[in-house]
GROMACS .gro file of C-alpha atoms in nm:
model
  459
    1UNK     CA    1  -9.532   3.538 -17.796
    2UNK     CA    2  -9.215   3.640 -17.608
    3UNK     CA    3  -8.908   3.462 -17.733
    4UNK     CA    4  -8.566   3.492 -17.906
    5UNK     CA    5  -8.623   3.249 -18.176
    6UNK     CA    6  -8.968   3.153 -18.290
    7UNK     CA    7  -9.037   2.810 -18.489
    8UNK     CA    8  -9.287   2.648 -18.702
    9UNK     CA    9  -9.391   2.263 -18.674
   10UNK     CA   10  -9.282   2.033 -18.940
   11UNK     CA   11  -9.472   2.080 -19.261
   12UNK     CA   12  -9.587   1.723 -19.204
   13UNK     CA   13  -9.815   1.919 -18.925
   14UNK     CA   14 -10.043   2.042 -19.207
   15UNK     CA   15 -10.119   1.718 -19.352
   16UNK     CA   16 -10.212   1.594 -19.015
   17UNK     CA   17 -10.446   1.903 -18.979
   18UNK     CA   18 -10.583   1.874 -19.291
   19UNK     CA   19 -10.679   1.466 -19.196
   20UNK     CA   20 -10.809   1.618 -18.868
   21UNK     CA   21 -11.043   1.874 -19.024
   22UNK     CA   22 -11.148   1.621 -19.295
   23UNK     CA   23 -11.273   1.393 -18.993
   24UNK     CA   24 -11.426   1.673 -18.854
   25UNK     CA   25 -11.616   1.754 -19.183
   26UNK     CA   26 -11.691   1.421 -19.264
   27UNK     CA   27 -12.064   1.405 -19.107
   28UNK     CA   28 -12.179   1.706 -19.327
   29UNK     CA   29 -11.995   1.582 -19.635
   30UNK     CA   30 -12.159   1.249 -19.606
   31UNK     CA   31 -12.491   1.415 -19.604
   32UNK     CA   32 -12.405   1.662 -19.880
   33UNK     CA   33 -12.281   1.396 -20.116
   34UNK     CA   34 -12.579   1.154 -20.042
   35UNK     CA   35 -12.823   1.458 -20.114
   36UNK     CA   36 -12.614   1.580 -20.408
   37UNK     CA   37 -12.596   1.228 -20.545
   38UNK     CA   38 -12.994   1.231 -20.592
   39UNK     CA   39 -12.947   1.476 -20.834
   40UNK     CA   40 -12.637   1.421 -21.016
   41UNK     CA   41 -12.295   1.216 -20.967
   42UNK     CA   42 -12.102   1.526 -21.068
   43UNK     CA   43 -12.262   1.727 -20.796
   44UNK     CA   44 -12.164   1.482 -20.532
   45UNK     CA   45 -11.816   1.463 -20.665
   46UNK     CA   46 -11.787   1.836 -20.660
   47UNK     CA   47 -11.890   1.843 -20.286
   48UNK     CA   48 -11.632   1.575 -20.214
   49UNK     CA   49 -11.342   1.782 -20.381
   50UNK     CA   50 -11.473   2.095 -20.200
   51UNK     CA   51 -11.452   1.928 -19.863
   52UNK     CA   52 -11.127   1.806 -19.945
   53UNK     CA   53 -10.989   2.115 -20.051
   54UNK     CA   54 -11.143   2.284 -19.758
   55UNK     CA   55 -10.971   2.048 -19.529
   56UNK     CA   56 -10.639   2.110 -19.689
   57UNK     CA   57 -10.678   2.510 -19.675
   58UNK     CA   58 -10.765   2.487 -19.316
   59UNK     CA   59 -10.473   2.240 -19.243
   60UNK     CA   60 -10.228   2.477 -19.389
   61UNK     CA   61 -10.352   2.792 -19.211
   62UNK     CA   62 -10.343   2.604 -18.882
   63UNK     CA   63  -9.983   2.506 -18.929
   64UNK     CA   64  -9.864   2.844 -19.028
   65UNK     CA   65 -10.050   3.013 -18.730
   66UNK     CA   66  -9.858   2.744 -18.482
   67UNK     CA   67  -9.535   2.862 -18.354
   68UNK     CA   68  -9.339   2.763 -18.055
   69UNK     CA   69  -9.024   2.884 -17.868
   70UNK     CA   70  -8.832   2.811 -17.569
   71UNK     CA   71  -8.569   2.997 -17.332
   72UNK     CA   72  -8.416   2.912 -17.003
   73UNK     CA   73  -8.730   3.007 -16.830
   74UNK     CA   74  -9.042   2.865 -17.017
   75UNK     CA   75  -9.190   2.703 -17.340
   76UNK     CA   76  -9.402   2.933 -17.553
   77UNK     CA   77  -9.691   2.811 -17.771
   78UNK     CA   78  -9.901   3.012 -17.979
   79UNK     CA   79 -10.204   2.803 -18.182
   80UNK     CA   80 -10.521   2.943 -18.351
   81UNK     CA   81 -10.597   3.107 -18.687
   82UNK     CA   82 -10.885   3.384 -18.606
   83UNK     CA   83 -10.815   3.397 -18.238
   84UNK     CA   84 -10.462   3.255 -18.134
   85UNK     CA   85 -10.428   3.124 -17.789
   86UNK     CA   86 -10.082   3.166 -17.622
   87UNK     CA   87  -9.949   2.936 -17.357
   88UNK     CA   88  -9.637   2.971 -17.135
   89UNK     CA   89  -9.527   2.666 -16.949
   90UNK     CA   90  -9.244   2.732 -16.700
   91UNK     CA   91  -8.986   2.457 -16.757
   92UNK     CA   92  -8.982   2.394 -16.388
   93UNK     CA   93  -9.363   2.296 -16.403
   94UNK     CA   94  -9.311   2.060 -16.679
   95UNK     CA   95  -9.353   1.675 -16.555
   96UNK     CA   96  -9.314   1.487 -16.887
   97UNK     CA   97  -9.280   1.551 -17.247
   98UNK     CA   98  -9.422   1.247 -17.398
   99UNK     CA   99  -9.369   1.119 -17.789
  100UNK     CA  100  -9.658   1.026 -18.005
  101UNK     CA  101  -9.650   0.918 -18.318
  102UNK     CA  102  -9.952   0.813 -18.526
  103UNK     CA  103  -9.998   0.660 -18.864
  104UNK     CA  104  -9.934   1.012 -19.059
  105UNK     CA  105  -9.587   1.090 -18.836
  106UNK     CA  106  -9.483   0.756 -18.906
  107UNK     CA  107  -9.505   0.755 -19.281
  108UNK     CA  108  -9.312   1.054 -19.295
  109UNK     CA  109  -9.068   0.981 -19.029
  110UNK     CA  110  -9.151   1.286 -18.814
  111UNK     CA  111  -9.280   1.255 -18.435
  112UNK     CA  112  -9.533   1.463 -18.226
  113UNK     CA  113  -9.430   1.574 -17.867
  114UNK     CA  114  -9.700   1.633 -17.581
  115UNK     CA  115  -9.599   1.841 -17.274
  116UNK     CA  116  -9.741   1.752 -16.935
  117UNK     CA  117  -9.729   1.977 -16.639
  118UNK     CA  118  -9.761   1.848 -16.272
  119UNK     CA  119 -10.090   2.020 -16.207
  120UNK     CA  120 -10.246   1.910 -16.564
  121UNK     CA  121 -10.542   1.737 -16.606
  122UNK     CA  122 -10.632   1.505 -16.862
  123UNK     CA  123 -10.520   1.665 -17.184
  124UNK     CA  124 -10.139   1.774 -17.248
  125UNK     CA  125 -10.083   2.147 -17.187
  126UNK     CA  126  -9.883   2.180 -17.525
  127UNK     CA  127  -9.923   1.942 -17.824
  128UNK     CA  128  -9.662   1.975 -18.104
  129UNK     CA  129  -9.809   1.738 -18.380
  130UNK     CA  130  -9.491   1.712 -18.599
  131UNK     CA  131  -9.117   1.762 -18.553
  132UNK     CA  132  -8.844   1.620 -18.738
  133UNK     CA  133  -8.615   1.395 -18.516
  134UNK     CA  134  -8.351   1.652 -18.466
  135UNK     CA  135  -8.600   1.919 -18.382
  136UNK     CA  136  -8.768   1.682 -18.124
  137UNK     CA  137  -8.425   1.597 -17.971
  138UNK     CA  138  -8.313   1.949 -17.935
  139UNK     CA  139  -8.668   2.077 -17.814
  140UNK     CA  140  -8.637   1.809 -17.520
  141UNK     CA  141  -8.305   1.896 -17.444
  142UNK     CA  142  -8.416   2.240 -17.441
  143UNK     CA  143  -8.718   2.140 -17.194
  144UNK     CA  144  -8.433   1.944 -16.955
  145UNK     CA  145  -8.656   1.606 -17.067
  146UNK     CA  146  -8.389   1.462 -17.291
  147UNK     CA  147  -8.457   1.118 -17.455
  148UNK     CA  148  -8.185   0.907 -17.305
  149UNK     CA  149  -8.306   0.591 -17.475
  150UNK     CA  150  -8.412   0.253 -17.307
  151UNK     CA  151  -8.215   0.079 -17.039
  152UNK     CA  152  -8.133  -0.308 -17.063
  153UNK     CA  153  -8.321  -0.340 -16.763
  154UNK     CA  154  -8.655  -0.290 -16.927
  155UNK     CA  155  -8.949  -0.558 -16.968
  156UNK     CA  156  -9.114  -0.631 -17.293
  157UNK     CA  157  -9.464  -0.770 -17.370
  158UNK     CA  158  -9.358  -1.041 -17.649
  159UNK     CA  159  -9.567  -1.186 -17.919
  160UNK     CA  160  -9.703  -1.457 -17.699
  161UNK     CA  161  -9.780  -1.213 -17.428
  162UNK     CA  162  -9.977  -1.022 -17.660
  163UNK     CA  163 -10.179  -1.288 -17.793
  164UNK     CA  164 -10.266  -1.400 -17.437
  165UNK     CA  165 -10.333  -1.003 -17.321
  166UNK     CA  166 -10.572  -0.963 -17.643
  167UNK     CA  167 -10.744  -1.298 -17.593
  168UNK     CA  168 -10.818  -1.241 -17.204
  169UNK     CA  169 -10.912  -0.874 -17.261
  170UNK     CA  170 -11.259  -0.864 -17.318
  171UNK     CA  171 -11.464  -0.587 -17.113
  172UNK     CA  172 -11.828  -0.600 -17.047
  173UNK     CA  173 -11.843  -0.260 -17.173
  174UNK     CA  174 -11.764  -0.383 -17.513
  175UNK     CA  175 -12.097  -0.603 -17.517
  176UNK     CA  176 -12.356  -0.327 -17.479
  177UNK     CA  177 -12.239  -0.149 -17.803
  178UNK     CA  178 -12.258  -0.491 -17.984
  179UNK     CA  179 -12.615  -0.547 -17.850
  180UNK     CA  180 -12.716  -0.187 -17.946
  181UNK     CA  181 -12.563  -0.225 -18.288
  182UNK     CA  182 -12.752  -0.593 -18.338
  183UNK     CA  183 -13.072  -0.435 -18.207
  184UNK     CA  184 -13.051  -0.127 -18.427
  185UNK     CA  185 -12.975  -0.330 -18.748
  186UNK     CA  186 -13.276  -0.548 -18.660
  187UNK     CA  187 -13.511  -0.247 -18.651
  188UNK     CA  188 -13.325  -0.036 -18.920
  189UNK     CA  189 -13.172  -0.248 -19.149
  190UNK     CA  190 -13.415  -0.554 -19.187
  191UNK     CA  191 -13.719  -0.311 -19.181
  192UNK     CA  192 -14.016  -0.528 -19.163
  193UNK     CA  193 -13.817  -0.875 -19.110
  194UNK     CA  194 -13.708  -0.722 -18.759
  195UNK     CA  195 -13.999  -0.804 -18.569
  196UNK     CA  196 -14.025  -1.168 -18.693
  197UNK     CA  197 -13.662  -1.217 -18.644
  198UNK     CA  198 -13.703  -1.110 -18.272
  199UNK     CA  199 -14.002  -1.312 -18.215
  200UNK     CA  200 -13.865  -1.634 -18.361
  201UNK     CA  201 -13.619  -1.653 -18.084
  202UNK     CA  202 -13.866  -1.858 -17.874
  203UNK     CA  203 -13.635  -2.164 -17.753
  204UNK     CA  204 -13.341  -2.252 -17.517
  205UNK     CA  205 -13.123  -2.339 -17.798
  206UNK     CA  206 -13.177  -2.031 -17.981
  207UNK     CA  207 -13.115  -1.817 -17.699
  208UNK     CA  208 -12.818  -1.974 -17.614
  209UNK     CA  209 -12.682  -1.923 -17.983
  210UNK     CA  210 -12.801  -1.540 -17.991
  211UNK     CA  211 -12.603  -1.496 -17.665
  212UNK     CA  212 -12.296  -1.680 -17.778
  213UNK     CA  213 -12.292  -1.497 -18.110
  214UNK     CA  214 -12.313  -1.135 -17.933
  215UNK     CA  215 -12.039  -1.252 -17.670
  216UNK     CA  216 -11.827  -1.410 -17.994
  217UNK     CA  217 -11.858  -1.049 -18.156
  218UNK     CA  218 -11.748  -0.850 -17.836
  219UNK     CA  219 -11.467  -1.079 -17.809
  220UNK     CA  220 -11.358  -1.056 -18.151
  221UNK     CA  221 -11.392  -0.640 -18.137
  222UNK     CA  222 -11.215  -0.648 -17.789
  223UNK     CA  223 -10.912  -0.873 -17.882
  224UNK     CA  224 -10.847  -0.636 -18.186
  225UNK     CA  225 -10.874  -0.324 -17.967
  226UNK     CA  226 -10.608  -0.477 -17.735
  227UNK     CA  227 -10.385  -0.558 -18.013
  228UNK     CA  228 -10.359  -0.206 -18.149
  229UNK     CA  229 -10.336  -0.069 -17.835
  230UNK     CA  230 -10.043  -0.277 -17.653
  231UNK     CA  231  -9.853  -0.414 -17.965
  232UNK     CA  232  -9.468  -0.332 -17.898
  233UNK     CA  233  -9.536  -0.248 -17.508
  234UNK     CA  234  -9.212  -0.201 -17.311
  235UNK     CA  235  -9.143  -0.041 -16.993
  236UNK     CA  236  -8.803   0.084 -16.909
  237UNK     CA  237  -8.648   0.253 -16.597
  238UNK     CA  238  -8.491   0.573 -16.690
  239UNK     CA  239  -8.308   0.791 -16.442
  240UNK     CA  240  -8.583   0.823 -16.181
  241UNK     CA  241  -8.849   0.777 -16.476
  242UNK     CA  242  -9.034   0.484 -16.619
  243UNK     CA  243  -9.041   0.499 -17.003
  244UNK     CA  244  -9.348   0.342 -17.120
  245UNK     CA  245  -9.391   0.261 -17.506
  246UNK     CA  246  -9.683   0.098 -17.674
  247UNK     CA  247  -9.928   0.101 -17.968
  248UNK     CA  248  -9.955  -0.037 -18.327
  249UNK     CA  249 -10.123   0.224 -18.551
  250UNK     CA  250 -10.005   0.516 -18.308
  251UNK     CA  251  -9.679   0.471 -18.134
  252UNK     CA  252  -9.706   0.645 -17.798
  253UNK     CA  253  -9.410   0.674 -17.530
  254UNK     CA  254  -9.484   0.809 -17.205
  255UNK     CA  255  -9.227   0.919 -16.913
  256UNK     CA  256  -9.345   0.862 -16.588
  257UNK     CA  257  -9.169   1.020 -16.269
  258UNK     CA  258  -9.167   0.745 -16.015
  259UNK     CA  259  -9.145   0.952 -15.740
  260UNK     CA  260  -9.543   1.098 -15.877
  261UNK     CA  261  -9.682   0.736 -15.869
  262UNK     CA  262  -9.918   0.716 -15.575
  263UNK     CA  263 -10.010   0.372 -15.627
  264UNK     CA  264 -10.041   0.039 -15.840
  265UNK     CA  265 -10.339  -0.173 -15.895
  266UNK     CA  266 -10.307  -0.552 -15.935
  267UNK     CA  267 -10.612  -0.629 -16.159
  268UNK     CA  268 -10.703  -1.020 -16.178
  269UNK     CA  269 -10.978  -1.051 -16.434
  270UNK     CA  270 -11.205  -1.299 -16.464
  271UNK     CA  271 -11.055  -1.468 -16.747
  272UNK     CA  272 -10.686  -1.427 -16.626
  273UNK     CA  273 -10.723  -1.543 -16.280
  274UNK     CA  274 -10.747  -1.930 -16.370
  275UNK     CA  275 -10.394  -1.887 -16.510
  276UNK     CA  276 -10.249  -1.677 -16.251
  277UNK     CA  277 -10.225  -1.368 -16.458
  278UNK     CA  278 -10.269  -1.000 -16.361
  279UNK     CA  279 -10.251  -0.667 -16.520
  280UNK     CA  280 -10.072  -0.382 -16.339
  281UNK     CA  281 -10.218  -0.005 -16.362
  282UNK     CA  282 -10.064   0.306 -16.232
  283UNK     CA  283 -10.240   0.542 -15.984
  284UNK     CA  284 -10.092   0.897 -16.019
  285UNK     CA  285 -10.294   1.228 -16.042
  286UNK     CA  286 -10.135   1.393 -16.343
  287UNK     CA  287 -10.097   1.144 -16.633
  288UNK     CA  288 -10.252   1.260 -16.968
  289UNK     CA  289 -10.528   1.018 -17.065
  290UNK     CA  290 -10.817   0.847 -16.882
  291UNK     CA  291 -10.846   0.516 -17.084
  292UNK     CA  292 -10.737   0.204 -16.935
  293UNK     CA  293 -10.454   0.159 -17.196
  294UNK     CA  294 -10.315   0.508 -17.109
  295UNK     CA  295 -10.268   0.402 -16.745
  296UNK     CA  296 -10.108   0.061 -16.807
  297UNK     CA  297  -9.800  -0.019 -16.620
  298UNK     CA  298  -9.782  -0.374 -16.781
  299UNK     CA  299 -10.080  -0.546 -16.950
  300UNK     CA  300  -9.995  -0.917 -16.868
  301UNK     CA  301  -9.789  -1.073 -16.565
  302UNK     CA  302  -9.751  -1.376 -16.348
  303UNK     CA  303  -9.914  -1.304 -16.017
  304UNK     CA  304  -9.608  -1.480 -15.862
  305UNK     CA  305  -9.384  -1.192 -16.049
  306UNK     CA  306  -9.562  -0.910 -15.917
  307UNK     CA  307  -9.344  -0.842 -15.581
  308UNK     CA  308  -9.039  -0.865 -15.784
  309UNK     CA  309  -9.136  -0.614 -16.086
  310UNK     CA  310  -9.270  -0.390 -15.803
  311UNK     CA  311  -8.890  -0.414 -15.651
  312UNK     CA  312  -8.731  -0.326 -15.984
  313UNK     CA  313  -8.968  -0.058 -16.122
  314UNK     CA  314  -9.139   0.102 -15.817
  315UNK     CA  315  -8.951   0.008 -15.546
  316UNK     CA  316  -9.139   0.243 -15.302
  317UNK     CA  317  -9.426   0.020 -15.306
  318UNK     CA  318  -9.249  -0.348 -15.306
  319UNK     CA  319  -9.302  -0.558 -15.010
  320UNK     CA  320  -9.554  -0.823 -14.889
  321UNK     CA  321  -9.881  -0.838 -15.031
  322UNK     CA  322 -10.044  -1.089 -14.769
  323UNK     CA  323 -10.330  -0.925 -14.611
  324UNK     CA  324 -10.351  -0.872 -14.222
  325UNK     CA  325 -10.714  -0.777 -14.144
  326UNK     CA  326 -10.986  -0.967 -14.317
  327UNK     CA  327 -11.342  -0.942 -14.254
  328UNK     CA  328 -11.476  -1.215 -13.976
  329UNK     CA  329 -11.671  -1.551 -14.066
  330UNK     CA  330 -11.996  -1.434 -13.947
  331UNK     CA  331 -11.986  -1.166 -14.235
  332UNK     CA  332 -11.978  -1.456 -14.510
  333UNK     CA  333 -12.366  -1.427 -14.559
  334UNK     CA  334 -12.370  -1.076 -14.593
  335UNK     CA  335 -12.152  -1.095 -14.901
  336UNK     CA  336 -12.404  -1.348 -15.046
  337UNK     CA  337 -12.706  -1.115 -14.960
  338UNK     CA  338 -12.692  -0.841 -15.225
  339UNK     CA  339 -12.563  -1.049 -15.521
  340UNK     CA  340 -12.806  -1.309 -15.451
  341UNK     CA  341 -13.133  -1.058 -15.426
  342UNK     CA  342 -12.979  -0.893 -15.748
  343UNK     CA  343 -12.969  -1.241 -15.940
  344UNK     CA  344 -13.334  -1.318 -15.823
  345UNK     CA  345 -13.451  -1.010 -15.982
  346UNK     CA  346 -13.281  -1.040 -16.288
  347UNK     CA  347 -13.398  -1.401 -16.338
  348UNK     CA  348 -13.742  -1.321 -16.254
  349UNK     CA  349 -13.739  -1.036 -16.518
  350UNK     CA  350 -13.580  -1.245 -16.776
  351UNK     CA  351 -13.852  -1.536 -16.728
  352UNK     CA  352 -14.135  -1.295 -16.759
  353UNK     CA  353 -14.004  -1.136 -17.084
  354UNK     CA  354 -13.864  -1.460 -17.234
  355UNK     CA  355 -14.010  -1.792 -17.082
  356UNK     CA  356 -13.810  -2.008 -17.302
  357UNK     CA  357 -13.515  -1.855 -17.097
  358UNK     CA  358 -13.600  -2.018 -16.748
  359UNK     CA  359 -13.296  -2.222 -16.720
  360UNK     CA  360 -13.087  -1.926 -16.680
  361UNK     CA  361 -13.235  -1.801 -16.339
  362UNK     CA  362 -13.086  -2.083 -16.135
  363UNK     CA  363 -12.766  -2.018 -16.350
  364UNK     CA  364 -12.762  -1.661 -16.233
  365UNK     CA  365 -12.832  -1.751 -15.846
  366UNK     CA  366 -12.527  -1.992 -15.873
  367UNK     CA  367 -12.324  -1.719 -16.038
  368UNK     CA  368 -12.427  -1.489 -15.777
  369UNK     CA  369 -12.315  -1.719 -15.477
  370UNK     CA  370 -12.000  -1.757 -15.629
  371UNK     CA  371 -11.934  -1.399 -15.684
  372UNK     CA  372 -12.016  -1.331 -15.286
  373UNK     CA  373 -11.797  -1.593 -15.162
  374UNK     CA  374 -11.522  -1.476 -15.369
  375UNK     CA  375 -11.585  -1.105 -15.277
  376UNK     CA  376 -11.565  -1.239 -14.912
  377UNK     CA  377 -11.259  -1.424 -14.958
  378UNK     CA  378 -11.076  -1.129 -15.152
  379UNK     CA  379 -11.136  -0.868 -14.923
  380UNK     CA  380 -10.851  -0.739 -14.669
  381UNK     CA  381 -10.605  -0.482 -14.576
  382UNK     CA  382 -10.250  -0.480 -14.483
  383UNK     CA  383 -10.058  -0.184 -14.347
  384UNK     CA  384  -9.684  -0.130 -14.348
  385UNK     CA  385  -9.470   0.154 -14.253
  386UNK     CA  386  -9.470   0.320 -14.605
  387UNK     CA  387  -9.767   0.161 -14.760
  388UNK     CA  388 -10.135   0.035 -14.747
  389UNK     CA  389 -10.246  -0.271 -14.917
  390UNK     CA  390 -10.635  -0.298 -14.973
  391UNK     CA  391 -10.803  -0.575 -15.192
  392UNK     CA  392 -11.157  -0.588 -15.302
  393UNK     CA  393 -11.383  -0.690 -15.605
  394UNK     CA  394 -11.436  -0.449 -15.893
  395UNK     CA  395 -11.700  -0.601 -16.125
  396UNK     CA  396 -11.585  -0.943 -16.185
  397UNK     CA  397 -11.243  -0.856 -16.124
  398UNK     CA  398 -11.034  -0.895 -15.810
  399UNK     CA  399 -10.839  -0.571 -15.748
  400UNK     CA  400 -10.549  -0.501 -15.508
  401UNK     CA  401 -10.444  -0.153 -15.459
  402UNK     CA  402 -10.083  -0.109 -15.345
  403UNK     CA  403 -10.059   0.251 -15.244
  404UNK     CA  404  -9.843   0.515 -15.044
  405UNK     CA  405  -9.949   0.591 -14.714
  406UNK     CA  406  -9.856   0.957 -14.751
  407UNK     CA  407 -10.075   0.977 -15.102
  408UNK     CA  408 -10.353   0.862 -14.967
  409UNK     CA  409 -10.629   1.101 -15.051
  410UNK     CA  410 -10.921   1.005 -14.845
  411UNK     CA  411 -11.035   0.739 -14.553
  412UNK     CA  412 -11.376   0.669 -14.437
  413UNK     CA  413 -11.546   0.431 -14.214
  414UNK     CA  414 -11.889   0.398 -14.256
  415UNK     CA  415 -12.195   0.187 -14.098
  416UNK     CA  416 -12.541   0.127 -14.250
  417UNK     CA  417 -12.800   0.046 -14.000
  418UNK     CA  418 -12.776  -0.344 -14.060
  419UNK     CA  419 -12.403  -0.327 -13.997
  420UNK     CA  420 -12.477  -0.097 -13.687
  421UNK     CA  421 -12.678  -0.389 -13.539
  422UNK     CA  422 -12.412  -0.663 -13.594
  423UNK     CA  423 -12.120  -0.438 -13.493
  424UNK     CA  424 -11.957  -0.440 -13.849
  425UNK     CA  425 -11.830  -0.128 -14.047
  426UNK     CA  426 -11.701  -0.078 -14.401
  427UNK     CA  427 -11.337   0.069 -14.419
  428UNK     CA  428 -11.229   0.261 -14.760
  429UNK     CA  429 -10.941   0.422 -14.901
  430UNK     CA  430 -10.922   0.672 -15.196
  431UNK     CA  431 -10.565   0.762 -15.366
  432UNK     CA  432 -10.481   0.953 -15.663
  433UNK     CA  433 -10.782   1.038 -15.917
  434UNK     CA  434 -11.041   0.928 -15.699
  435UNK     CA  435 -10.982   0.533 -15.709
  436UNK     CA  436 -11.169   0.387 -15.421
  437UNK     CA  437 -11.147   0.018 -15.268
  438UNK     CA  438 -11.396  -0.050 -15.004
  439UNK     CA  439 -11.375  -0.321 -14.767
  440UNK     CA  440 -11.700  -0.422 -14.613
  441UNK     CA  441 -11.815  -0.570 -14.314
  442UNK     CA  442 -11.515  -0.555 -14.088
  443UNK     CA  443 -11.526  -0.553 -13.726
  444UNK     CA  444 -11.608  -0.224 -13.611
  445UNK     CA  445 -11.316  -0.208 -13.384
  446UNK     CA  446 -11.102  -0.318 -13.636
  447UNK     CA  447 -11.229  -0.055 -13.878
  448UNK     CA  448 -11.169   0.211 -13.613
  449UNK     CA  449 -10.829   0.098 -13.563
  450UNK     CA  450 -10.710   0.112 -13.932
  451UNK     CA  451 -10.862   0.455 -13.950
  452UNK     CA  452 -10.645   0.575 -13.636
  453UNK     CA  453 -10.344   0.386 -13.798
  454UNK     CA  454 -10.374   0.563 -14.136
  455UNK     CA  455 -10.505   0.928 -14.023
  456UNK     CA  456 -10.227   1.176 -14.009
  457UNK     CA  457 -10.180   1.313 -13.651
  458UNK     CA  458 -10.365   1.608 -13.533
  459UNK     CA  459 -10.146   1.931 -13.499
   0.00000   0.00000   0.00000
């Protein structure tokens, strides 16, 4: 590794690496302890001690083999025990230097830094797991990304906002693991009783209780996850960047260049819409992390404050949000057809599998009709001199995408055979990392006109 001065991480990095190694060894250790426990308790304890010692040795070895250095041209990083990897990151390619402090770092008063480049992917190019406050400050300055602190113009998520965010956060994806876990427990944990338990659910009352129980478990898990993810959330504009901090167990501070933001999603989830609340999410090509929390600009905001928020934090995307082009009235029934057919099929399958649940069939049809009408009411497009605003439905949520015209990755107009006969077409906009919002059943001439307005001029 080329450099004038090579530096080691803080010794706490060895502890962090040891815990990481212990996590990697958790499954074989548990298997070994259980297997050893059948013979004697001493052998089980011995296996456990051996695993902890191996993790400690591995953590120290990784710490000693990890080095970094910086000069006026690049950051140099070397890591690996048997086959070290060397990374060279030119300073002018560094987009952000983010701070990550997990429970171990916070206990010992150190911090971690993650270096992200403009063309980077999901993971940071360089991860420095533990640095003292002084070393982190010096390194940030050498990388030309000093931590200038938070400005007074920022916005914080208070305690009431955090509670509202957590209570309205449940996602459908949380329900599936809960259902799988419950059924797995019935099949494995309760052994012979499982069949009797499942078959005993044969009345509407019992079906409702089971569904409510599963939803309650999912809601509790999602609420806890939201509190852990968004506790202490704050965003501040700092010298052309947005400094976003969040996290309860792992405190994370991300620096996002404003000029790299391709767009912002305004998400109105099913639980938040009745209260006029939305979530703002970033659309940016190179921002580490793919989870929703990693890309949140602000977790909970009143809908009527969105325009002012964008004006303060992302002024290039500020402006009217009212839509100019919508599907015609004659397209309304087409928005109803697909959800009603899906609901009818699901209701029929449910009644066949569980006859006692027949009242759910008309409920599904009613929900599908409401969803279709809402999709029709939500759909629309607005094109300004520098922005494009597209709104549609994603699952049960309304999503409004506000994007820079010059950052649109792909435009498309498509027509199904039925749309072709009716003189209709679908118009879609794709930005950043592949986020796509499609508006179905626009007038064909209007969709073509939108494509012509947004398409770059031909040479």
